[in-house]
Amino acid sequence: MLQQRTLKSLTSAIGVGMHSGQRVELTLRPAAPDTGIVFRRVDLPEPVDIPISAMAVSDTRMASTIATGNAKVHTVEHLMSACAGLGIDNLYIDINAEEVPILDGSASSFVFLLSNAGIELQRAPRRFIRVTQPVEVREGEGANLKWARLDPYHGYKLSFEIDFSHPAVDSTGQRVEFDMGENSYSRDIARARTFGFTKDVEMLRANGLALGGGLDNAIVMDDYKVLNSDGLRYDDEFVKHKILDAIGDLYLIGKPLLAAYSAFRSGHALNNLLLRELLAHPEAYEIVTFDDERQAPKGFAQLARAW
């Protein structure tokens, strides 16, 4: 049987929120089978649990935010991406502020935390959402067109194309494909950092965003070049970060997907719309388990390893 997974022990991190600039403490704790991933705001007078789900996403401006009532957690996508990449099904995430710390701007620090805590198999079958019919969402027309799509696939594959007219981005790959069964999430995707442009910083900060952003947790570009002294971690780091974000956004559905995801200029908002479109068509998916691990897609049976 392909089993659910949680952590063997708890692990913690301290950092600042990318948009809030606030100091944040985060503790990741094991959870029982079928708990799912639950964020817990422990700084409130009464702690509030916010279980992940596509419908819990309340805001998608610059990041994915989940909420229950007035309790919110912003910028969950990088941590969710690491959970998806390592196959974590059940987890409590205690947080003492309303934004997940940005750490180095990628998912690699979260992969390190999760891997160090150890991954434990649980006595319950791992449940997947298997896409059985294509589902697509589109926005805009012509030069403003954006779209995202899920197709049936025995595994989990993502392809993404960006379209930035900027010298630093144009000189790198603007399209990438990543297959969870063929490639290594930790090695090939997790280290890709978020990125931004100096021309946007004043506007963002005037709107209370990017208050914690800088060269130590993002790729920053002026009109011509990358300003980070250490350059890029991957030749195609920009589009790989979009794949990283998509993996995190899509894992907010609450179970691992078996599907081929493809997108053009998508983002947090369109990724969430895609999940909602899928859930609105029950004939387009089914919940499956694998009693025989040999029938599972390649790469899903093995416990993920740190790089």
mmCIF file of C-alpha atoms in Angstrom:
data_model
loop_
_atom_site.group_PDB
_atom_site.id
_atom_site.type_symbol
_atom_site.label_atom_id
_atom_site.label_comp_id
_atom_site.label_asym_id
_atom_site.label_seq_id
_atom_site.Cartn_x
_atom_site.Cartn_y
_atom_site.Cartn_z
ATOM 1 C CA MET A 1 0.000 0.000 0.000
ATOM 2 C CA LEU A 2 1.200 3.509 -0.829
ATOM 3 C CA GLN A 3 1.048 5.147 2.602
ATOM 4 C CA GLN A 4 0.397 8.658 3.904
ATOM 5 C CA ARG A 5 3.347 10.590 5.298
ATOM 6 C CA THR A 6 4.027 13.009 8.129
ATOM 7 C CA LEU A 7 7.113 14.146 10.047
ATOM 8 C CA LYS A 8 8.993 12.038 12.595
ATOM 9 C CA SER A 9 9.643 15.022 14.874
ATOM 10 C CA LEU A 10 8.861 18.728 15.091
ATOM 11 C CA THR A 11 11.079 21.405 13.582
ATOM 12 C CA SER A 12 11.087 25.206 13.753
ATOM 13 C CA ALA A 13 12.255 28.270 11.845
ATOM 14 C CA ILE A 14 12.384 32.028 12.419
ATOM 15 C CA GLY A 15 12.346 34.614 9.647
ATOM 16 C CA VAL A 16 10.559 37.662 8.280
ATOM 17 C CA GLY A 17 7.479 37.924 6.085
ATOM 18 C CA MET A 18 8.221 38.981 2.506
ATOM 19 C CA HIS A 19 5.300 41.422 2.375
ATOM 20 C CA SER A 20 4.688 42.282 6.051
ATOM 21 C CA GLY A 21 8.343 42.577 7.074
ATOM 22 C CA GLN A 22 7.300 41.084 10.446
ATOM 23 C CA ARG A 23 9.399 38.605 12.435
ATOM 24 C CA VAL A 24 7.717 35.181 12.305
ATOM 25 C CA GLU A 25 8.190 31.931 14.194
ATOM 26 C CA LEU A 26 7.068 28.738 12.511
ATOM 27 C CA THR A 27 6.856 25.251 14.027
ATOM 28 C CA LEU A 28 6.106 22.186 11.886
ATOM 29 C CA ARG A 29 4.585 19.281 13.829
ATOM 30 C CA PRO A 30 3.579 15.705 12.949
ATOM 31 C CA ALA A 31 -0.135 15.088 12.438
ATOM 32 C CA ALA A 32 -2.310 11.959 12.475
ATOM 33 C CA PRO A 33 -3.442 10.198 9.270
ATOM 34 C CA ASP A 34 -6.159 12.032 7.317
ATOM 35 C CA THR A 35 -5.487 15.314 9.146
ATOM 36 C CA GLY A 36 -4.200 17.027 6.019
ATOM 37 C CA ILE A 37 -2.079 20.146 6.269
ATOM 38 C CA VAL A 38 -3.372 22.620 8.858
ATOM 39 C CA PHE A 39 -2.011 26.097 9.560
ATOM 40 C CA ARG A 40 -2.600 27.189 13.163
ATOM 41 C CA ARG A 41 -2.464 30.857 14.177
ATOM 42 C CA VAL A 42 -1.097 30.476 17.707
ATOM 43 C CA ASP A 43 -0.668 34.239 18.294
ATOM 44 C CA LEU A 44 -4.405 34.920 18.470
ATOM 45 C CA PRO A 45 -6.289 35.068 21.811
ATOM 46 C CA GLU A 46 -7.804 31.698 20.868
ATOM 47 C CA PRO A 47 -5.633 29.687 18.425
ATOM 48 C CA VAL A 48 -7.381 29.240 15.069
ATOM 49 C CA ASP A 49 -6.894 26.264 12.725
ATOM 50 C CA ILE A 50 -6.916 26.956 8.983
ATOM 51 C CA PRO A 51 -6.990 23.662 7.049
ATOM 52 C CA ILE A 52 -5.743 23.994 3.481
ATOM 53 C CA SER A 53 -8.283 23.738 0.670
ATOM 54 C CA ALA A 54 -8.884 25.398 -2.678
ATOM 55 C CA MET A 55 -11.878 27.183 -1.147
ATOM 56 C CA ALA A 56 -9.807 28.474 1.803
ATOM 57 C CA VAL A 57 -7.805 30.709 -0.569
ATOM 58 C CA SER A 58 -9.032 34.234 0.132
ATOM 59 C CA ASP A 59 -6.498 36.458 -1.654
ATOM 60 C CA THR A 60 -4.073 35.911 -4.528
ATOM 61 C CA ARG A 61 -2.409 39.338 -4.873
ATOM 62 C CA MET A 62 1.351 38.685 -5.082
ATOM 63 C CA ALA A 63 0.969 35.457 -3.042
ATOM 64 C CA SER A 64 -1.552 32.814 -1.957
ATOM 65 C CA THR A 65 -3.436 33.625 1.250
ATOM 66 C CA ILE A 66 -5.680 31.182 3.120
ATOM 67 C CA ALA A 67 -8.248 32.160 5.721
ATOM 68 C CA THR A 68 -10.874 30.957 8.175
ATOM 69 C CA GLY A 69 -13.116 33.815 9.305
ATOM 70 C CA ASN A 70 -10.852 36.754 10.176
ATOM 71 C CA ALA A 71 -7.774 34.557 10.704
ATOM 72 C CA LYS A 72 -5.403 34.571 7.725
ATOM 73 C CA VAL A 73 -2.014 33.247 6.666
ATOM 74 C CA HIS A 74 -0.302 34.933 3.716
ATOM 75 C CA THR A 75 2.374 33.602 1.329
ATOM 76 C CA VAL A 76 1.842 29.883 1.928
ATOM 77 C CA GLU A 77 2.927 28.717 -1.550
ATOM 78 C CA HIS A 78 6.661 28.065 -0.974
ATOM 79 C CA LEU A 79 6.069 25.942 2.137
ATOM 80 C CA MET A 80 3.190 24.132 0.387
ATOM 81 C CA SER A 81 5.473 23.499 -2.596
ATOM 82 C CA ALA A 82 8.071 21.872 -0.338
ATOM 83 C CA CYS A 83 5.366 19.694 1.258
ATOM 84 C CA ALA A 84 4.205 18.578 -2.193
ATOM 85 C CA GLY A 85 7.768 17.977 -3.392
ATOM 86 C CA LEU A 86 8.558 15.746 -0.392
ATOM 87 C CA GLY A 87 5.148 14.050 -0.320
ATOM 88 C CA ILE A 88 3.978 15.304 3.094
ATOM 89 C CA ASP A 89 0.261 14.579 3.592
ATOM 90 C CA ASN A 90 -0.339 15.443 7.262
ATOM 91 C CA LEU A 91 1.204 18.368 9.100
ATOM 92 C CA TYR A 92 0.416 21.039 11.673
ATOM 93 C CA ILE A 93 2.046 24.396 10.972
ATOM 94 C CA ASP A 94 2.027 26.625 14.053
ATOM 95 C CA ILE A 95 2.647 30.260 13.137
ATOM 96 C CA ASN A 96 2.722 33.349 15.361
ATOM 97 C CA ALA A 97 2.023 35.970 12.671
ATOM 98 C CA GLU A 98 -0.094 36.227 9.544
ATOM 99 C CA GLU A 99 2.614 35.510 6.968
ATOM 100 C CA VAL A 100 4.904 32.527 6.386
ATOM 101 C CA PRO A 101 8.557 33.642 6.599
ATOM 102 C CA ILE A 102 10.190 34.083 3.217
ATOM 103 C CA LEU A 103 13.600 32.696 4.369
ATOM 104 C CA ASP A 104 15.794 32.680 1.226
ATOM 105 C CA GLY A 105 12.920 33.291 -1.234
ATOM 106 C CA SER A 106 12.756 29.689 -2.458
ATOM 107 C CA ALA A 107 11.463 26.391 -1.054
ATOM 108 C CA SER A 108 14.918 24.977 -0.269
ATOM 109 C CA SER A 109 14.939 26.054 3.401
ATOM 110 C CA PHE A 110 11.580 24.357 3.923
ATOM 111 C CA VAL A 111 12.857 21.207 2.190
ATOM 112 C CA PHE A 112 15.844 21.272 4.565
ATOM 113 C CA LEU A 113 13.575 21.683 7.624
ATOM 114 C CA LEU A 114 11.208 18.893 6.583
ATOM 115 C CA SER A 115 14.038 16.539 5.643
ATOM 116 C CA ASN A 116 15.864 17.123 8.932
ATOM 117 C CA ALA A 117 12.715 16.355 10.915
ATOM 118 C CA GLY A 118 12.475 13.054 9.013
ATOM 119 C CA ILE A 119 9.534 11.626 7.083
ATOM 120 C CA GLU A 120 7.397 8.922 8.652
ATOM 121 C CA LEU A 121 5.077 6.492 6.875
ATOM 122 C CA GLN A 122 1.590 6.171 8.379
ATOM 123 C CA ARG A 123 -0.882 3.297 8.500
ATOM 124 C CA ALA A 124 -3.348 4.814 6.026
ATOM 125 C CA PRO A 125 -3.524 4.843 2.218
ATOM 126 C CA ARG A 126 -2.308 7.935 0.416
ATOM 127 C CA ARG A 127 -5.229 9.474 -1.516
ATOM 128 C CA PHE A 128 -4.694 11.172 -4.865
ATOM 129 C CA ILE A 129 -6.933 13.336 -7.027
ATOM 130 C CA ARG A 130 -6.649 11.794 -10.484
ATOM 131 C CA VAL A 131 -7.762 14.075 -13.320
ATOM 132 C CA THR A 132 -9.871 12.119 -15.820
ATOM 133 C CA GLN A 133 -10.956 14.917 -18.191
ATOM 134 C CA PRO A 134 -9.223 18.119 -19.333
ATOM 135 C CA VAL A 135 -10.014 21.289 -17.379
ATOM 136 C CA GLU A 136 -8.880 24.757 -18.462
ATOM 137 C CA VAL A 137 -9.235 28.381 -17.387
ATOM 138 C CA ARG A 138 -8.354 31.403 -19.527
ATOM 139 C CA GLU A 139 -8.107 35.127 -18.946
ATOM 140 C CA GLY A 140 -7.646 38.043 -21.333
ATOM 141 C CA GLU A 141 -7.031 38.076 -25.071
ATOM 142 C CA GLY A 142 -4.152 38.684 -27.460
ATOM 143 C CA ALA A 143 -1.098 40.087 -25.674
ATOM 144 C CA ASN A 144 -2.939 39.845 -22.337
ATOM 145 C CA LEU A 145 -3.857 36.160 -22.677
ATOM 146 C CA LYS A 146 -3.161 33.877 -19.696
ATOM 147 C CA TRP A 147 -4.251 30.287 -19.277
ATOM 148 C CA ALA A 148 -3.777 27.187 -17.125
ATOM 149 C CA ARG A 149 -4.857 23.620 -17.793
ATOM 150 C CA LEU A 150 -4.988 20.123 -16.273
ATOM 151 C CA ASP A 151 -4.962 17.000 -18.453
ATOM 152 C CA PRO A 152 -5.112 13.299 -17.527
ATOM 153 C CA TYR A 153 -1.647 11.839 -16.863
ATOM 154 C CA HIS A 154 -0.386 8.827 -14.905
ATOM 155 C CA GLY A 155 1.931 10.867 -12.727
ATOM 156 C CA TYR A 156 2.473 14.556 -12.063
ATOM 157 C CA LYS A 157 4.016 16.730 -14.740
ATOM 158 C CA LEU A 158 4.127 20.518 -15.007
ATOM 159 C CA SER A 159 5.048 22.738 -17.950
ATOM 160 C CA PHE A 160 5.108 26.512 -17.688
ATOM 161 C CA GLU A 161 5.892 29.359 -20.062
ATOM 162 C CA ILE A 162 6.541 32.934 -18.972
ATOM 163 C CA ASP A 163 6.571 36.008 -21.196
ATOM 164 C CA PHE A 164 8.695 38.810 -19.720
ATOM 165 C CA SER A 165 10.149 41.415 -22.023
ATOM 166 C CA HIS A 166 13.316 42.053 -19.998
ATOM 167 C CA PRO A 167 16.960 41.510 -21.033
ATOM 168 C CA ALA A 168 17.854 39.415 -17.959
ATOM 169 C CA VAL A 169 14.826 37.155 -18.375
ATOM 170 C CA ASP A 170 15.025 36.987 -22.174
ATOM 171 C CA SER A 171 18.560 35.597 -21.895
ATOM 172 C CA THR A 172 17.288 32.604 -19.874
ATOM 173 C CA GLY A 173 14.758 29.898 -20.689
ATOM 174 C CA GLN A 174 11.186 31.131 -20.559
ATOM 175 C CA ARG A 175 9.672 27.649 -20.689
ATOM 176 C CA VAL A 176 10.369 24.583 -18.564
ATOM 177 C CA GLU A 177 8.851 21.144 -18.025
ATOM 178 C CA PHE A 178 9.223 19.195 -14.799
ATOM 179 C CA ASP A 179 8.054 15.623 -14.168
ATOM 180 C CA MET A 180 7.848 14.524 -10.529
ATOM 181 C CA GLY A 181 8.563 10.940 -11.592
ATOM 182 C CA GLU A 182 11.587 11.693 -13.773
ATOM 183 C CA ASN A 183 13.289 14.629 -12.035
ATOM 184 C CA SER A 184 14.264 15.661 -8.509
ATOM 185 C CA TYR A 185 12.160 18.397 -6.912
ATOM 186 C CA SER A 186 14.837 19.179 -4.308
ATOM 187 C CA ARG A 187 17.614 19.433 -6.884
ATOM 188 C CA ASP A 188 15.807 20.876 -9.902
ATOM 189 C CA ILE A 189 13.069 23.176 -8.558
ATOM 190 C CA ALA A 190 13.267 23.894 -4.808
ATOM 191 C CA ARG A 191 16.182 26.391 -4.966
ATOM 192 C CA ALA A 192 14.509 28.765 -7.481
ATOM 193 C CA ARG A 193 13.895 32.144 -5.802
ATOM 194 C CA THR A 194 11.092 34.625 -6.176
ATOM 195 C CA PHE A 195 11.988 37.652 -8.294
ATOM 196 C CA GLY A 196 11.030 41.284 -8.741
ATOM 197 C CA PHE A 197 11.959 44.563 -10.377
ATOM 198 C CA THR A 198 13.329 47.693 -8.693
ATOM 199 C CA LYS A 199 10.836 49.825 -10.683
ATOM 200 C CA ASP A 200 7.969 48.054 -8.866
ATOM 201 C CA VAL A 201 9.362 48.321 -5.332
ATOM 202 C CA GLU A 202 8.033 51.817 -4.506
ATOM 203 C CA MET A 203 4.539 50.947 -5.752
ATOM 204 C CA LEU A 204 4.502 47.663 -3.808
ATOM 205 C CA ARG A 205 5.706 49.240 -0.566
ATOM 206 C CA ALA A 206 3.186 52.062 -0.888
ATOM 207 C CA ASN A 207 0.550 49.297 -0.899
ATOM 208 C CA GLY A 208 2.049 47.572 2.156
ATOM 209 C CA LEU A 209 3.746 44.831 0.124
ATOM 210 C CA ALA A 210 7.361 43.627 -0.230
ATOM 211 C CA LEU A 211 8.285 45.298 3.097
ATOM 212 C CA GLY A 212 10.566 42.351 3.941
ATOM 213 C CA GLY A 213 12.011 41.802 0.475
ATOM 214 C CA GLY A 214 15.659 42.285 -0.491
ATOM 215 C CA LEU A 215 18.676 40.792 -2.224
ATOM 216 C CA ASP A 216 18.995 38.064 0.415
ATOM 217 C CA ASN A 217 15.536 36.607 -0.301
ATOM 218 C CA ALA A 218 14.736 37.469 -3.929
ATOM 219 C CA ILE A 219 16.252 37.941 -7.361
ATOM 220 C CA VAL A 220 16.124 41.701 -7.942
ATOM 221 C CA MET A 221 16.483 43.295 -11.386
ATOM 222 C CA ASP A 222 16.790 46.862 -12.631
ATOM 223 C CA ASP A 223 15.836 47.675 -16.216
ATOM 224 C CA TYR A 224 18.761 45.712 -17.627
ATOM 225 C CA LYS A 225 20.302 43.149 -15.327
ATOM 226 C CA VAL A 226 20.186 40.968 -12.206
ATOM 227 C CA LEU A 227 21.505 42.937 -9.212
ATOM 228 C CA ASN A 228 22.315 39.939 -6.965
ATOM 229 C CA SER A 229 26.092 39.567 -6.701
ATOM 230 C CA ASP A 230 25.843 35.758 -6.784
ATOM 231 C CA GLY A 231 23.787 35.728 -9.992
ATOM 232 C CA LEU A 232 21.270 32.958 -10.707
ATOM 233 C CA ARG A 233 21.077 29.497 -9.110
ATOM 234 C CA TYR A 234 19.678 27.939 -12.317
ATOM 235 C CA ASP A 235 20.082 29.171 -15.877
ATOM 236 C CA ASP A 236 16.268 29.225 -16.073
ATOM 237 C CA GLU A 237 15.583 30.231 -12.451
ATOM 238 C CA PHE A 238 12.745 32.655 -13.315
ATOM 239 C CA VAL A 239 10.455 30.126 -14.960
ATOM 240 C CA LYS A 240 11.486 27.424 -12.469
ATOM 241 C CA HIS A 241 10.236 29.639 -9.656
ATOM 242 C CA LYS A 242 6.872 29.822 -11.447
ATOM 243 C CA ILE A 243 6.804 25.998 -11.450
ATOM 244 C CA LEU A 244 7.690 26.052 -7.732
ATOM 245 C CA ASP A 245 4.790 28.449 -7.057
ATOM 246 C CA ALA A 246 2.379 26.372 -9.150
ATOM 247 C CA ILE A 247 3.268 23.182 -7.258
ATOM 248 C CA GLY A 248 2.483 24.995 -3.999
ATOM 249 C CA ASP A 249 -0.694 26.645 -5.282
ATOM 250 C CA LEU A 250 -2.038 23.358 -6.666
ATOM 251 C CA TYR A 251 -1.265 21.422 -3.461
ATOM 252 C CA LEU A 252 -3.779 23.678 -1.708
ATOM 253 C CA ILE A 253 -6.441 21.349 -3.125
ATOM 254 C CA GLY A 254 -5.528 19.131 -0.173
ATOM 255 C CA LYS A 255 -4.305 15.984 -1.944
ATOM 256 C CA PRO A 256 -1.566 15.251 -4.478
ATOM 257 C CA LEU A 257 -2.686 15.539 -8.081
ATOM 258 C CA LEU A 258 -2.219 12.943 -10.797
ATOM 259 C CA ALA A 259 -2.322 15.182 -13.842
ATOM 260 C CA ALA A 260 -0.359 17.119 -16.432
ATOM 261 C CA TYR A 261 -0.478 20.844 -15.625
ATOM 262 C CA SER A 262 0.397 23.336 -18.348
ATOM 263 C CA ALA A 263 0.246 27.106 -18.170
ATOM 264 C CA PHE A 264 1.088 30.314 -19.991
ATOM 265 C CA ARG A 265 1.680 33.442 -17.867
ATOM 266 C CA SER A 266 -0.392 31.978 -15.033
ATOM 267 C CA GLY A 267 -0.116 33.055 -11.409
ATOM 268 C CA HIS A 268 -1.628 32.471 -7.977
ATOM 269 C CA ALA A 269 -5.105 33.704 -8.996
ATOM 270 C CA LEU A 270 -5.411 31.596 -12.141
ATOM 271 C CA ASN A 271 -3.952 28.526 -10.406
ATOM 272 C CA ASN A 272 -6.651 28.764 -7.753
ATOM 273 C CA LEU A 273 -9.355 29.305 -10.374
ATOM 274 C CA LEU A 274 -8.130 26.131 -12.081
ATOM 275 C CA LEU A 275 -8.575 24.128 -8.868
ATOM 276 C CA ARG A 276 -12.054 25.544 -8.349
ATOM 277 C CA GLU A 277 -12.954 24.728 -11.944
ATOM 278 C CA LEU A 278 -11.801 21.140 -11.431
ATOM 279 C CA LEU A 279 -13.807 20.755 -8.217
ATOM 280 C CA ALA A 280 -16.883 22.221 -9.950
ATOM 281 C CA HIS A 281 -16.806 19.250 -12.365
ATOM 282 C CA PRO A 282 -16.906 16.022 -10.321
ATOM 283 C CA GLU A 283 -16.919 14.025 -13.565
ATOM 284 C CA ALA A 284 -13.432 15.395 -14.346
ATOM 285 C CA TYR A 285 -11.633 13.695 -11.436
ATOM 286 C CA GLU A 286 -11.676 10.769 -9.038
ATOM 287 C CA ILE A 287 -10.058 9.938 -5.697
ATOM 288 C CA VAL A 288 -7.691 6.955 -5.960
ATOM 289 C CA THR A 289 -5.340 4.955 -3.727
ATOM 290 C CA PHE A 290 -2.713 2.333 -4.594
ATOM 291 C CA ASP A 291 -2.905 -0.953 -2.689
ATOM 292 C CA ASP A 292 0.014 -2.151 -4.791
ATOM 293 C CA GLU A 293 2.873 0.362 -4.883
ATOM 294 C CA ARG A 294 3.969 -1.052 -8.225
ATOM 295 C CA GLN A 295 0.807 0.388 -9.808
ATOM 296 C CA ALA A 296 1.618 3.908 -8.575
ATOM 297 C CA PRO A 297 3.240 6.380 -10.966
ATOM 298 C CA LYS A 298 7.024 6.348 -11.066
ATOM 299 C CA GLY A 299 8.615 8.344 -8.271
ATOM 300 C CA PHE A 300 5.661 8.314 -5.869
ATOM 301 C CA ALA A 301 6.506 5.159 -3.925
ATOM 302 C CA GLN A 302 9.964 6.234 -2.734
ATOM 303 C CA LEU A 303 10.445 8.527 0.248
ATOM 304 C CA ALA A 304 11.856 11.821 -0.973
ATOM 305 C CA ARG A 305 15.495 12.492 -0.087
ATOM 306 C CA ALA A 306 17.304 15.721 0.566
ATOM 307 C CA TRP A 307 19.797 16.709 -2.131
#
